GROMACS .gro file of N, CA and C in nm:
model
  516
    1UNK      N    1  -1.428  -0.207  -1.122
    1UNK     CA    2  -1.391  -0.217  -0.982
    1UNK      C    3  -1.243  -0.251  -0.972
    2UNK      N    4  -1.168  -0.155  -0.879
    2UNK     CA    5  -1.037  -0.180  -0.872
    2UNK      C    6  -1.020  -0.249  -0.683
    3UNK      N    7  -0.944  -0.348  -0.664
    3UNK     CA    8  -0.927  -0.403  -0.554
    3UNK      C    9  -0.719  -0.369  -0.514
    4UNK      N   10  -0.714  -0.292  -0.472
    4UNK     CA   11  -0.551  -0.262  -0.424
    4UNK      C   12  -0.533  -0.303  -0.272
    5UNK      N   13  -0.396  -0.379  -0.332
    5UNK     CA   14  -0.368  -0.428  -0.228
    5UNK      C   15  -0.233  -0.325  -0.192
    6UNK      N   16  -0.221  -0.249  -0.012
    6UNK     CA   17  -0.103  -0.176   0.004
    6UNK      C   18  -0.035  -0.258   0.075
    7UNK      N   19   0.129  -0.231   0.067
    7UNK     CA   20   0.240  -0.280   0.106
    7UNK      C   21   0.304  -0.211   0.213
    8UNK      N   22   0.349  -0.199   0.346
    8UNK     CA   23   0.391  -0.114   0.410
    8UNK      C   24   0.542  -0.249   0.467
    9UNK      N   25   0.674  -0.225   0.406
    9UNK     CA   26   0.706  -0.357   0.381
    9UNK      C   27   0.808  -0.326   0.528
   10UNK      N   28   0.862  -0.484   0.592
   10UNK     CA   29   0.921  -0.453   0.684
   10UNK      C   30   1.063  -0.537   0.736
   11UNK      N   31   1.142  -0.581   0.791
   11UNK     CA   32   1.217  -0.689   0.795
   11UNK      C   33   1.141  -0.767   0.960
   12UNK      N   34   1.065  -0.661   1.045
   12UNK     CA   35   0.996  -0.764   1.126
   12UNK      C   36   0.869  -0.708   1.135
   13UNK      N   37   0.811  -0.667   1.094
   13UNK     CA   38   0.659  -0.661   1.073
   13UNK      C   39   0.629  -0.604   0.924
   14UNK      N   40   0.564  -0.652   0.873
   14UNK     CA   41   0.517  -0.603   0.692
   14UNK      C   42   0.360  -0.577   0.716
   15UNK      N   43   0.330  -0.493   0.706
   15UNK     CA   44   0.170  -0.391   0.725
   15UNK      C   45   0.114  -0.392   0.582
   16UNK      N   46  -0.052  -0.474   0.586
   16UNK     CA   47  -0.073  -0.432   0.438
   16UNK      C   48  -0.221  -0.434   0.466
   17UNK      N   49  -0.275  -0.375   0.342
   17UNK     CA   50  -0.460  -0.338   0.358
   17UNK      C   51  -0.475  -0.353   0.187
   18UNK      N   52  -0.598  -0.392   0.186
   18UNK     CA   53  -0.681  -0.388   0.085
   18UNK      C   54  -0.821  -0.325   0.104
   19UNK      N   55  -0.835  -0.211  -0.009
   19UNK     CA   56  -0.943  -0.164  -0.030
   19UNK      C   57  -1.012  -0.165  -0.142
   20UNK      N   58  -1.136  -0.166  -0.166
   20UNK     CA   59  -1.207  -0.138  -0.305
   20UNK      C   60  -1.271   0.012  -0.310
   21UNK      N   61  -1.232  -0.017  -0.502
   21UNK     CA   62  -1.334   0.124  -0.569
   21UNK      C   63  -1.389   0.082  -0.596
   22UNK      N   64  -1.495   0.133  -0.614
   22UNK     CA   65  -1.615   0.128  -0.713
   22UNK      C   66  -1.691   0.250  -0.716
   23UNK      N   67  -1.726   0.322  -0.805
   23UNK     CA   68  -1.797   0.380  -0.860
   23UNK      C   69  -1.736   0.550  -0.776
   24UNK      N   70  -1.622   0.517  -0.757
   24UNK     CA   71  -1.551   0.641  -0.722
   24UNK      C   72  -1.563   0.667  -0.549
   25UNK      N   73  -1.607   0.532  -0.474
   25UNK     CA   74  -1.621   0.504  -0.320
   25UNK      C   75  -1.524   0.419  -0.296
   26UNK      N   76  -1.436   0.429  -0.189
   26UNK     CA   77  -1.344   0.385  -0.157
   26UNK      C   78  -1.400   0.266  -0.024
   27UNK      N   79  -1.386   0.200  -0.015
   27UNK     CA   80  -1.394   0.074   0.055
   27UNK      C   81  -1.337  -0.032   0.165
   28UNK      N   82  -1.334  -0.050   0.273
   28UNK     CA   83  -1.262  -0.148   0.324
   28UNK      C   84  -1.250  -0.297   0.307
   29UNK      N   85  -1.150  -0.404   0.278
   29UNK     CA   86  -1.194  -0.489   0.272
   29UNK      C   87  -1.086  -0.567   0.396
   30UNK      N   88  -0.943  -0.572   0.403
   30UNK     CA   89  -0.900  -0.587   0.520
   30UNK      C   90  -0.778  -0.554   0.517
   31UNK      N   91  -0.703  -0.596   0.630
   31UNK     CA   92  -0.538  -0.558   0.674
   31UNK      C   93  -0.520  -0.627   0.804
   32UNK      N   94  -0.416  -0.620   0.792
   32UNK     CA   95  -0.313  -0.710   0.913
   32UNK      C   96  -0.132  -0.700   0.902
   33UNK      N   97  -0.093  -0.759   0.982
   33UNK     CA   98   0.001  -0.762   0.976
   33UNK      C   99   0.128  -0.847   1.013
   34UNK      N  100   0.210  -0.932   0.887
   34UNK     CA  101   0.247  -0.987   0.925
   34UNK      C  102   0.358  -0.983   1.021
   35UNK      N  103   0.384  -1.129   1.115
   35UNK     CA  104   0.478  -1.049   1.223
   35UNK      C  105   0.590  -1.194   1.187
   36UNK      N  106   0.746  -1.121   1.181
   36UNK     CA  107   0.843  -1.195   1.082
   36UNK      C  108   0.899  -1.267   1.234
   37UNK      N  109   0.877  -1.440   1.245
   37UNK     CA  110   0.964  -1.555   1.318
   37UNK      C  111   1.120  -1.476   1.301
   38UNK      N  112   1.182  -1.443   1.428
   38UNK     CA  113   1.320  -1.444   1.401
   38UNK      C  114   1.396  -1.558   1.374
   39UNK      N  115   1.443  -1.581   1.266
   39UNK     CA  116   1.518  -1.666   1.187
   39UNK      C  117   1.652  -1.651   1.138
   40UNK      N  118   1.653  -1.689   1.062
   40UNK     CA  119   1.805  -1.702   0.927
   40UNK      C  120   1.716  -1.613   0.796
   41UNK      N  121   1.743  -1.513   0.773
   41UNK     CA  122   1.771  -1.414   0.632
   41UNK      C  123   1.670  -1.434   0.575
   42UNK      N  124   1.695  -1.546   0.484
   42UNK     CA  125   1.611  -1.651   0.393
   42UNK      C  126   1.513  -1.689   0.457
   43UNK      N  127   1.495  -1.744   0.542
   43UNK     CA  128   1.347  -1.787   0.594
   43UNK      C  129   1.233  -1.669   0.600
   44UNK      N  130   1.337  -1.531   0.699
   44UNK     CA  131   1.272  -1.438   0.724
   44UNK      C  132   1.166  -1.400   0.599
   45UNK      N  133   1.247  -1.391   0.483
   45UNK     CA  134   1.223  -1.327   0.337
   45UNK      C  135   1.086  -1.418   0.254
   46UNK      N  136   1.138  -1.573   0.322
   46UNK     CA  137   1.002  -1.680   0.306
   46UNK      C  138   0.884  -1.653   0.312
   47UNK      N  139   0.896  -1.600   0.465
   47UNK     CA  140   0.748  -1.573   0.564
   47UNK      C  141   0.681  -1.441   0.469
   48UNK      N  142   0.715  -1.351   0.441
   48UNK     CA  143   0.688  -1.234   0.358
   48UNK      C  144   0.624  -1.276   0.240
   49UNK      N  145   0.725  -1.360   0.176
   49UNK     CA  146   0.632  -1.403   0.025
   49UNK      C  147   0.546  -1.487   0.070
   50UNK      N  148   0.551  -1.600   0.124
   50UNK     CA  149   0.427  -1.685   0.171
   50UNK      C  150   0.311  -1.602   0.208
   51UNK      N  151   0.324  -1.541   0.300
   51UNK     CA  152   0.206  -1.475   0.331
   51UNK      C  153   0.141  -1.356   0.284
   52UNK      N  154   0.199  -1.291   0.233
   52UNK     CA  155   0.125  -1.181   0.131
   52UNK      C  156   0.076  -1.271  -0.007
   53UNK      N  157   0.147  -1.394  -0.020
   53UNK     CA  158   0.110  -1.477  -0.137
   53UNK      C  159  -0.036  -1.533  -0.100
   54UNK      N  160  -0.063  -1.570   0.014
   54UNK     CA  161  -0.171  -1.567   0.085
   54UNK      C  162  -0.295  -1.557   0.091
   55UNK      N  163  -0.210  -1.432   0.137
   55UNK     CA  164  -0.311  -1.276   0.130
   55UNK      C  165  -0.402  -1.253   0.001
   56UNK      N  166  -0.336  -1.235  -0.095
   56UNK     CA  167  -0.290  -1.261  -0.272
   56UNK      C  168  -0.430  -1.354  -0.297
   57UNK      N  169  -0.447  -1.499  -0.255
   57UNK     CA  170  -0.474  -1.577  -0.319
   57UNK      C  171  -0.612  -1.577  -0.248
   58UNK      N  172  -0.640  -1.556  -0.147
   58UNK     CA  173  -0.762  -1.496  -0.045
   58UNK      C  174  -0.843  -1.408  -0.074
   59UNK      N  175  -0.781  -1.263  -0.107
   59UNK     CA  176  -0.829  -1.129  -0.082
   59UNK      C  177  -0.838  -1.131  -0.278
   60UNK      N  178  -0.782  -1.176  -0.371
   60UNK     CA  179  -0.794  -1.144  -0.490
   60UNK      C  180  -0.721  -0.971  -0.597
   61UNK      N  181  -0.679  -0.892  -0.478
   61UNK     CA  182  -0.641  -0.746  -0.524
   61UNK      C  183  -0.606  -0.803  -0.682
   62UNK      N  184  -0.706  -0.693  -0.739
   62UNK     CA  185  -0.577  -0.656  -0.906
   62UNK      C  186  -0.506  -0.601  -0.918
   63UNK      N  187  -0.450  -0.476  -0.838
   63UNK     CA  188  -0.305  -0.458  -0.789
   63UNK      C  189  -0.281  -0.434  -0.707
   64UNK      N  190  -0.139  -0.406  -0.693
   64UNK     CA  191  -0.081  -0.378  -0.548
   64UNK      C  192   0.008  -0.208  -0.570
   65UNK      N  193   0.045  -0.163  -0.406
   65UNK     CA  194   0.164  -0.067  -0.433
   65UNK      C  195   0.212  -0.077  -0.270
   66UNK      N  196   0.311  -0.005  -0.276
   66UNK     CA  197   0.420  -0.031  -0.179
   66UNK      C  198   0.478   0.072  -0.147
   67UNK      N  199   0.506   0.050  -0.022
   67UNK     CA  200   0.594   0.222   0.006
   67UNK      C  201   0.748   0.172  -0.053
   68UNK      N  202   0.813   0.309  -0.109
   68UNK     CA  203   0.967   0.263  -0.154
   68UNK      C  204   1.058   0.303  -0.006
   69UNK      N  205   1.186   0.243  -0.028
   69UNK     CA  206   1.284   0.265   0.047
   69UNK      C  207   1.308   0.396   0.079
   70UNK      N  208   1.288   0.420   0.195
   70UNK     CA  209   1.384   0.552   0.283
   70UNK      C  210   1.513   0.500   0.284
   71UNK      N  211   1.570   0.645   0.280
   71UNK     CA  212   1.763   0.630   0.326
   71UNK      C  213   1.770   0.596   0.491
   72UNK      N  214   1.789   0.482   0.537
   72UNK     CA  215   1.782   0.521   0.638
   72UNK      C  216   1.930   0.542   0.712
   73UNK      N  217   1.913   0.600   0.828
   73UNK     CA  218   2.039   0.616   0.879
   73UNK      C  219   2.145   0.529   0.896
   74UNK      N  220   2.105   0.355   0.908
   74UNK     CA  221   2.122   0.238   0.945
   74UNK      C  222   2.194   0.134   0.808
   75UNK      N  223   2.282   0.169   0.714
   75UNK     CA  224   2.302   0.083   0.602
   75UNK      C  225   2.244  -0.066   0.572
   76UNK      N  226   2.294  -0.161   0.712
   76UNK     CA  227   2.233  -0.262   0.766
   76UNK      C  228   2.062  -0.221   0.733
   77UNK      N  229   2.011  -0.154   0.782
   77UNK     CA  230   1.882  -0.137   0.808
   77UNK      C  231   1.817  -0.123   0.661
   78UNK      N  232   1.878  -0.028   0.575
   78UNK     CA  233   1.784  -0.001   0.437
   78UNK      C  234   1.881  -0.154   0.366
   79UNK      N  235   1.932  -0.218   0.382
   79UNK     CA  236   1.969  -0.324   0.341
   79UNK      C  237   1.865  -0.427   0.335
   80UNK      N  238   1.833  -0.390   0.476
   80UNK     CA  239   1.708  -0.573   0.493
   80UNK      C  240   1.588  -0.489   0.494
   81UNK      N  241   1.529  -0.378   0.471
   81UNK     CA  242   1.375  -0.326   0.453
   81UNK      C  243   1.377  -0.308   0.283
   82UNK      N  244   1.545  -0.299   0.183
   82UNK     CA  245   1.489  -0.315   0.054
   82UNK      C  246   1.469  -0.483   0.015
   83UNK      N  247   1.575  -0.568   0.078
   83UNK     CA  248   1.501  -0.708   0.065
   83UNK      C  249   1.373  -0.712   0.090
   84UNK      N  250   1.291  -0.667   0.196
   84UNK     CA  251   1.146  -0.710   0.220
   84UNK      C  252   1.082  -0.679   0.124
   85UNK      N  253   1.101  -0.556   0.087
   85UNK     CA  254   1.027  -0.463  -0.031
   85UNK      C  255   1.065  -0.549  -0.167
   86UNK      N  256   1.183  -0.584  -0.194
   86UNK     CA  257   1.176  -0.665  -0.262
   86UNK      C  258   1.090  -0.814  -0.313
   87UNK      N  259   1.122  -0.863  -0.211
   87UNK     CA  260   1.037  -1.007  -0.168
   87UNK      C  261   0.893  -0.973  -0.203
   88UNK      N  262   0.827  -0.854  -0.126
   88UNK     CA  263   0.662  -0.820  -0.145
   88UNK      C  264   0.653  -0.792  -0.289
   89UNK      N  265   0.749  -0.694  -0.350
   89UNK     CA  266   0.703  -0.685  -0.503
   89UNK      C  267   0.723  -0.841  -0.595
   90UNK      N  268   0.790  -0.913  -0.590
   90UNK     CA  269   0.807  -1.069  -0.666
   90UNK      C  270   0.686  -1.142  -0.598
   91UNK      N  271   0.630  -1.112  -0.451
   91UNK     CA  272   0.478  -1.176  -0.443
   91UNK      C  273   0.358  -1.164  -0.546
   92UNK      N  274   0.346  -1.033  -0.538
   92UNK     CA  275   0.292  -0.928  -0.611
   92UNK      C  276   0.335  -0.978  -0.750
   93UNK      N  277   0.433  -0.984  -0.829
   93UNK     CA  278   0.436  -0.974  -0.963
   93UNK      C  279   0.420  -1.161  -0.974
   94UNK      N  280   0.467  -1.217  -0.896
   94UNK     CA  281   0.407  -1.360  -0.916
   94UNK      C  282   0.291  -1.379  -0.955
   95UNK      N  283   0.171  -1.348  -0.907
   95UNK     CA  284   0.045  -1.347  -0.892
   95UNK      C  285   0.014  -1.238  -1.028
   96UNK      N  286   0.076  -1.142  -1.076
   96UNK     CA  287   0.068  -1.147  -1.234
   96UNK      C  288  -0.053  -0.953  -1.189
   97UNK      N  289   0.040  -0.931  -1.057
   97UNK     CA  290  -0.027  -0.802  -1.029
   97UNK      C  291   0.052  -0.689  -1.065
   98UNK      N  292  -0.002  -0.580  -1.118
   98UNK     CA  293   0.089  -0.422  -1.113
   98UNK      C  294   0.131  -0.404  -1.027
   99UNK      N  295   0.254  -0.338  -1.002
   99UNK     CA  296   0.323  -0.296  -0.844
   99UNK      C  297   0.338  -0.102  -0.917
  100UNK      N  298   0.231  -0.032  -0.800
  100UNK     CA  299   0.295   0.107  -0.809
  100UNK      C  300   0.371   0.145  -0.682
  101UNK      N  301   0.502   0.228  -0.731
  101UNK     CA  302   0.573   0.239  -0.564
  101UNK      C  303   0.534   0.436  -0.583
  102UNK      N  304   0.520   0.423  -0.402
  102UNK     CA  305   0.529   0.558  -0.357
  102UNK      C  306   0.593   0.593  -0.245
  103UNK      N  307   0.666   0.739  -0.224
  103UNK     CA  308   0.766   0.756  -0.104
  103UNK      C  309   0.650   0.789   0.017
  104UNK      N  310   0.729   0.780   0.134
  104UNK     CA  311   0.644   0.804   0.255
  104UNK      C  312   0.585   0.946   0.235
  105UNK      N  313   0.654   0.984   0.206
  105UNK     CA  314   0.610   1.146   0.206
  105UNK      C  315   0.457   1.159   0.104
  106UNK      N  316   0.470   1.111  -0.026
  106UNK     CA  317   0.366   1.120  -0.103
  106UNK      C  318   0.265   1.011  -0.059
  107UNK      N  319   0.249   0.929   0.021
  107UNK     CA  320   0.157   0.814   0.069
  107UNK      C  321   0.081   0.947   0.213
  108UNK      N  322   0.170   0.992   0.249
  108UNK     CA  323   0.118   1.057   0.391
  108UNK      C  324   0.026   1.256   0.317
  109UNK      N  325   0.103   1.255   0.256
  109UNK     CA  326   0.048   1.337   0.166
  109UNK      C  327  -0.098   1.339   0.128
  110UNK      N  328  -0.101   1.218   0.081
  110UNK     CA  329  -0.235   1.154  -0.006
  110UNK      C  330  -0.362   1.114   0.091
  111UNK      N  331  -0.304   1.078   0.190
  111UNK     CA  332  -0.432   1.047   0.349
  111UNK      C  333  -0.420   1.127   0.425
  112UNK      N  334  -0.302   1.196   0.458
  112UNK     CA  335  -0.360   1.320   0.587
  112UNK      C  336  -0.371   1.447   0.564
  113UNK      N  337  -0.311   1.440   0.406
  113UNK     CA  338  -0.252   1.608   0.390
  113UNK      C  339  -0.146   1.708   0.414
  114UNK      N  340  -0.036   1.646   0.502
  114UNK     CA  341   0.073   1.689   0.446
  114UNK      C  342   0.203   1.590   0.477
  115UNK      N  343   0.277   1.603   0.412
  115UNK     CA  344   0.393   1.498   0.413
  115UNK      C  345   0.464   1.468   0.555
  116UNK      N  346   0.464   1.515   0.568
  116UNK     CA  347   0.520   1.499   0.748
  116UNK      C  348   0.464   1.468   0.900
  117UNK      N  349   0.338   1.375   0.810
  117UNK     CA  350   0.228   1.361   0.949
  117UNK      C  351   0.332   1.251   1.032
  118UNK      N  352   0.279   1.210   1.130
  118UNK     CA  353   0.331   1.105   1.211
  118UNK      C  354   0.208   0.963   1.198
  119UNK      N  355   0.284   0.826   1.269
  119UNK     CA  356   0.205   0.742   1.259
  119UNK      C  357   0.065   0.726   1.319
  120UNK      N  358   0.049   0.824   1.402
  120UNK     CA  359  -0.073   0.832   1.487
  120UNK      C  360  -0.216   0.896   1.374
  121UNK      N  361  -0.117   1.028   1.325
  121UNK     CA  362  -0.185   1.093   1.239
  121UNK      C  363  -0.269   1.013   1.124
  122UNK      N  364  -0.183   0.928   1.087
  122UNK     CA  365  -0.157   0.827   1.010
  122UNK      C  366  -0.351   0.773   1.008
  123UNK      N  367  -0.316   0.696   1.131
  123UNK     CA  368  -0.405   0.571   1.141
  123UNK      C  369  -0.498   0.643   1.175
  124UNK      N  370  -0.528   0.789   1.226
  124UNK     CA  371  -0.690   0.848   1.240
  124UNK      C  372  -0.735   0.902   1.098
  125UNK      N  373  -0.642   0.943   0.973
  125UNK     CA  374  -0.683   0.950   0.886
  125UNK      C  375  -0.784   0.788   0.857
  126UNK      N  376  -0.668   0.755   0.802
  126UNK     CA  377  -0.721   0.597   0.789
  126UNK      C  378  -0.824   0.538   0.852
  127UNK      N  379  -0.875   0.559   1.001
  127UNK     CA  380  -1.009   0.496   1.064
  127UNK      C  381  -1.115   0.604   0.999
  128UNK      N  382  -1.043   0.738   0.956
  128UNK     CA  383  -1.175   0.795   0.908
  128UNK      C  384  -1.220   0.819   0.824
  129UNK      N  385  -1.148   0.796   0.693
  129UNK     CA  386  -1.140   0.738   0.532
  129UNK      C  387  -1.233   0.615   0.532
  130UNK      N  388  -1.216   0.568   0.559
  130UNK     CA  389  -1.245   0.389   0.550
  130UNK      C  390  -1.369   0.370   0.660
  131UNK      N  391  -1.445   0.466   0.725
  131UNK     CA  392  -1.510   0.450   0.798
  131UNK      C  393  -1.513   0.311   0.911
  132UNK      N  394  -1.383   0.291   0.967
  132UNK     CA  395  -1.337   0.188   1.035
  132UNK      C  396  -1.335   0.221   1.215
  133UNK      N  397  -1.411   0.143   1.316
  133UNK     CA  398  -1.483   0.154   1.434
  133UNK      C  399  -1.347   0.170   1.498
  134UNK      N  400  -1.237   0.102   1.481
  134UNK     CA  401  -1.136   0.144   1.537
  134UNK      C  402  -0.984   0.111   1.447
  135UNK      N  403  -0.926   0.217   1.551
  135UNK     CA  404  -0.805   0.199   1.474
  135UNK      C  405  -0.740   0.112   1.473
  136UNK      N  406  -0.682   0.106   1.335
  136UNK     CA  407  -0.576  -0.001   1.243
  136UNK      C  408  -0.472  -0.020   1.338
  137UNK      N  409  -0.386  -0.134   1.371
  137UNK     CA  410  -0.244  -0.140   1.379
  137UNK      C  411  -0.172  -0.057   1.321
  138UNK      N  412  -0.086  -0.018   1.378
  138UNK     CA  413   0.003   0.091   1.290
  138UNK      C  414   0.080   0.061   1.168
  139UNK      N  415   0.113  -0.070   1.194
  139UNK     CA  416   0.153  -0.155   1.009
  139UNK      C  417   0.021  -0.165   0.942
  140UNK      N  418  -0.016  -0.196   0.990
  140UNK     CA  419  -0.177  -0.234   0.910
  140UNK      C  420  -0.253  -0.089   0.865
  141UNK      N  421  -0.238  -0.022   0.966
  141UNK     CA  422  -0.274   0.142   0.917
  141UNK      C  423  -0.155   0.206   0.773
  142UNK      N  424  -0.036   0.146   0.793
  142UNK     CA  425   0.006   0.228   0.712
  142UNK      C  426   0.002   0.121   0.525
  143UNK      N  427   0.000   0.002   0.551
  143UNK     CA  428  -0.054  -0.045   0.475
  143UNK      C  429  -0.166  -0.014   0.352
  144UNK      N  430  -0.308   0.009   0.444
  144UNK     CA  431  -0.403   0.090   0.436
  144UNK      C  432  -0.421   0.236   0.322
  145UNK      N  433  -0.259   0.290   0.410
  145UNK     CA  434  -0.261   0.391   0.352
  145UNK      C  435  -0.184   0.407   0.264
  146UNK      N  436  -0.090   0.287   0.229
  146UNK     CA  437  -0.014   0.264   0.089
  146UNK      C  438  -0.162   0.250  -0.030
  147UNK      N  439  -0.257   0.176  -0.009
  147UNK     CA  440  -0.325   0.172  -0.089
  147UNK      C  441  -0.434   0.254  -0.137
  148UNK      N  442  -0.437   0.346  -0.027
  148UNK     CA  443  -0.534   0.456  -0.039
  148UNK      C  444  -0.504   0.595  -0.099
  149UNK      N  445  -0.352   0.572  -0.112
  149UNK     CA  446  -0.301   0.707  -0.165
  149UNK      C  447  -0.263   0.661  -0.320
  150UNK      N  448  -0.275   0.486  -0.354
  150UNK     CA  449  -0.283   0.467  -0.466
  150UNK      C  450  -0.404   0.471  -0.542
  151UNK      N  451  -0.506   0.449  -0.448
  151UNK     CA  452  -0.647   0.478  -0.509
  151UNK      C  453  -0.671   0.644  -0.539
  152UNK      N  454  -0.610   0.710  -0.480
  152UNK     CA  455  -0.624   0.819  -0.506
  152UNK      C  456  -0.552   0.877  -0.640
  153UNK      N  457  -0.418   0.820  -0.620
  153UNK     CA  458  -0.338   0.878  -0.754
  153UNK      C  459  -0.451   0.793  -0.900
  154UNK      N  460  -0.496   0.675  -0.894
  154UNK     CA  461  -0.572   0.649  -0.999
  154UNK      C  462  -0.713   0.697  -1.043
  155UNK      N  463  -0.809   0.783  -0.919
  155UNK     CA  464  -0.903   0.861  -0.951
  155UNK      C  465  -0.845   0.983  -0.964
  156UNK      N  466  -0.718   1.044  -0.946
  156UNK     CA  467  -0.727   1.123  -1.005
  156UNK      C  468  -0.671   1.125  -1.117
  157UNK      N  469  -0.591   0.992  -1.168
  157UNK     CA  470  -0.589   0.984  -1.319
  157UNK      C  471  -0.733   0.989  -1.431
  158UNK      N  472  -0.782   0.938  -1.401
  158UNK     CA  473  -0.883   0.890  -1.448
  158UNK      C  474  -0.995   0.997  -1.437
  159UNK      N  475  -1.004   1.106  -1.345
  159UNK     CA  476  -1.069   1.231  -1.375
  159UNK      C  477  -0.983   1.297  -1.450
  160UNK      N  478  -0.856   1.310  -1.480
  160UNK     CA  479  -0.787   1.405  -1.548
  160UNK      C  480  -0.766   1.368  -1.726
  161UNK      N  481  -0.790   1.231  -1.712
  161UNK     CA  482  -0.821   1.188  -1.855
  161UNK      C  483  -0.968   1.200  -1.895
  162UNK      N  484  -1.038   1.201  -1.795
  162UNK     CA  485  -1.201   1.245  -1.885
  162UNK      C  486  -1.192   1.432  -1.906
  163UNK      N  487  -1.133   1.464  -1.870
  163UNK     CA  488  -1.133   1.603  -1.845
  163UNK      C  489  -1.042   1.622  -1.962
  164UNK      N  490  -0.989   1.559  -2.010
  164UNK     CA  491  -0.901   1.598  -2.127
  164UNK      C  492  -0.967   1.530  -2.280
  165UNK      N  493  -1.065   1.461  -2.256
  165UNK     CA  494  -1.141   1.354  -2.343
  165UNK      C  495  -1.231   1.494  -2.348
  166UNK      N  496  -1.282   1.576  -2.262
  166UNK     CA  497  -1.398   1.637  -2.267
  166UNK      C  498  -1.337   1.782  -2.394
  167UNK      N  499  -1.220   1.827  -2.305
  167UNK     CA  500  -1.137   1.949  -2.370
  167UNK      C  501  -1.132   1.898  -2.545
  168UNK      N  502  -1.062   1.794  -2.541
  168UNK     CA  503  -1.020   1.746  -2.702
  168UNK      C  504  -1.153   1.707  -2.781
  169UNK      N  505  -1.274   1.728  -2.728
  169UNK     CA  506  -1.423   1.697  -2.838
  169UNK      C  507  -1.436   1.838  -2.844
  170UNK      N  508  -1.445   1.942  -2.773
  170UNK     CA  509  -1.452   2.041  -2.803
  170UNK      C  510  -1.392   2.173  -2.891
  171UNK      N  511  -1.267   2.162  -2.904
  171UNK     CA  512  -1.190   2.177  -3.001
  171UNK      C  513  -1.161   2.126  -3.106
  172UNK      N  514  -1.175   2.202  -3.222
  172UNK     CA  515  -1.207   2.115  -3.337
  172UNK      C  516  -1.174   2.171  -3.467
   0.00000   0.00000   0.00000
């Protein structure tokens, strides 16, 4: 059983979900989202590790993944969303978890089917993956779907290595 925790990281809201596998069924277990006290820098960066540390120590995930940095138009802006992202991965590796990173494009890829969905798109994948009564917050949805497109990249590791376990007995 794998428990992933996703990262959707932010400088004022950080979106994250945890789901379980087991037996190749994907799972809900929860999400939320934290919402960042306007502060001083450092504090901001506090609230992030504290509470995904939290999260962490609550929810149990054996790993985590995270969306990586967009360019954004804003220098300022990809400045303080790679601090957050930062901060969430040293939560994460504190707690002695794997961090896999993926771009928006391949996270949106992986839950709706093609790279360029929007956030709406987003979160109806996600309520309907996860068989969830209603929809996620949109941090919390994309959270969700940081971790669901990591569950995916690992079943399909893991079919592509039995499938190659199967090829290599047969040849001989």
């Amino acid at each position: 059983m794998a428990r992933i925790l996703g990262i959707d990281p932010g400088s004022r809201i950080t979106g994250f979900g945890i789901v379980e596998i087991e037996a190749g069924q994907c799972r809900y277990v929860t999400s939320g989202c934290i919402r960042i006290q306007p502060t001083s820098l450092a504090e901001k960066l506090q609230q992030i590790y504290d509470n995904l540390s939290e999260v962490i120590r609550q929810y149990h995930p054996t790993e985590a993944a995270i969306e990586q940095v967009f360019m954004a138009k804003n220098a300022d802006s990809a400045l303080k969303l790679g601090q957050a992202r930062g901060v969430a991965i040293v939560a994460a590796a504190t707690h002695a978890l794997s961090v896999a990173e993926y771009s928006a494009r391949q996270i949106k890829q992986a839950v709706v089917g093609h790279g360029g969905a929007d956030k709406s798109q987003v979160q109806h994948m996600v309520m309907s993956l996860l068989q969830l009564s209603a929809k996620p917050q949109a941090d919390a949805a994309d959270g969700l779907a940081v971790a669901l497109c990591h569950a995916n990249t690992m079943q399909s590791l893991i079919a592509q290595l039995g499938a190659n376990k199967r090829r290599r007995g047969r040849i001989r």
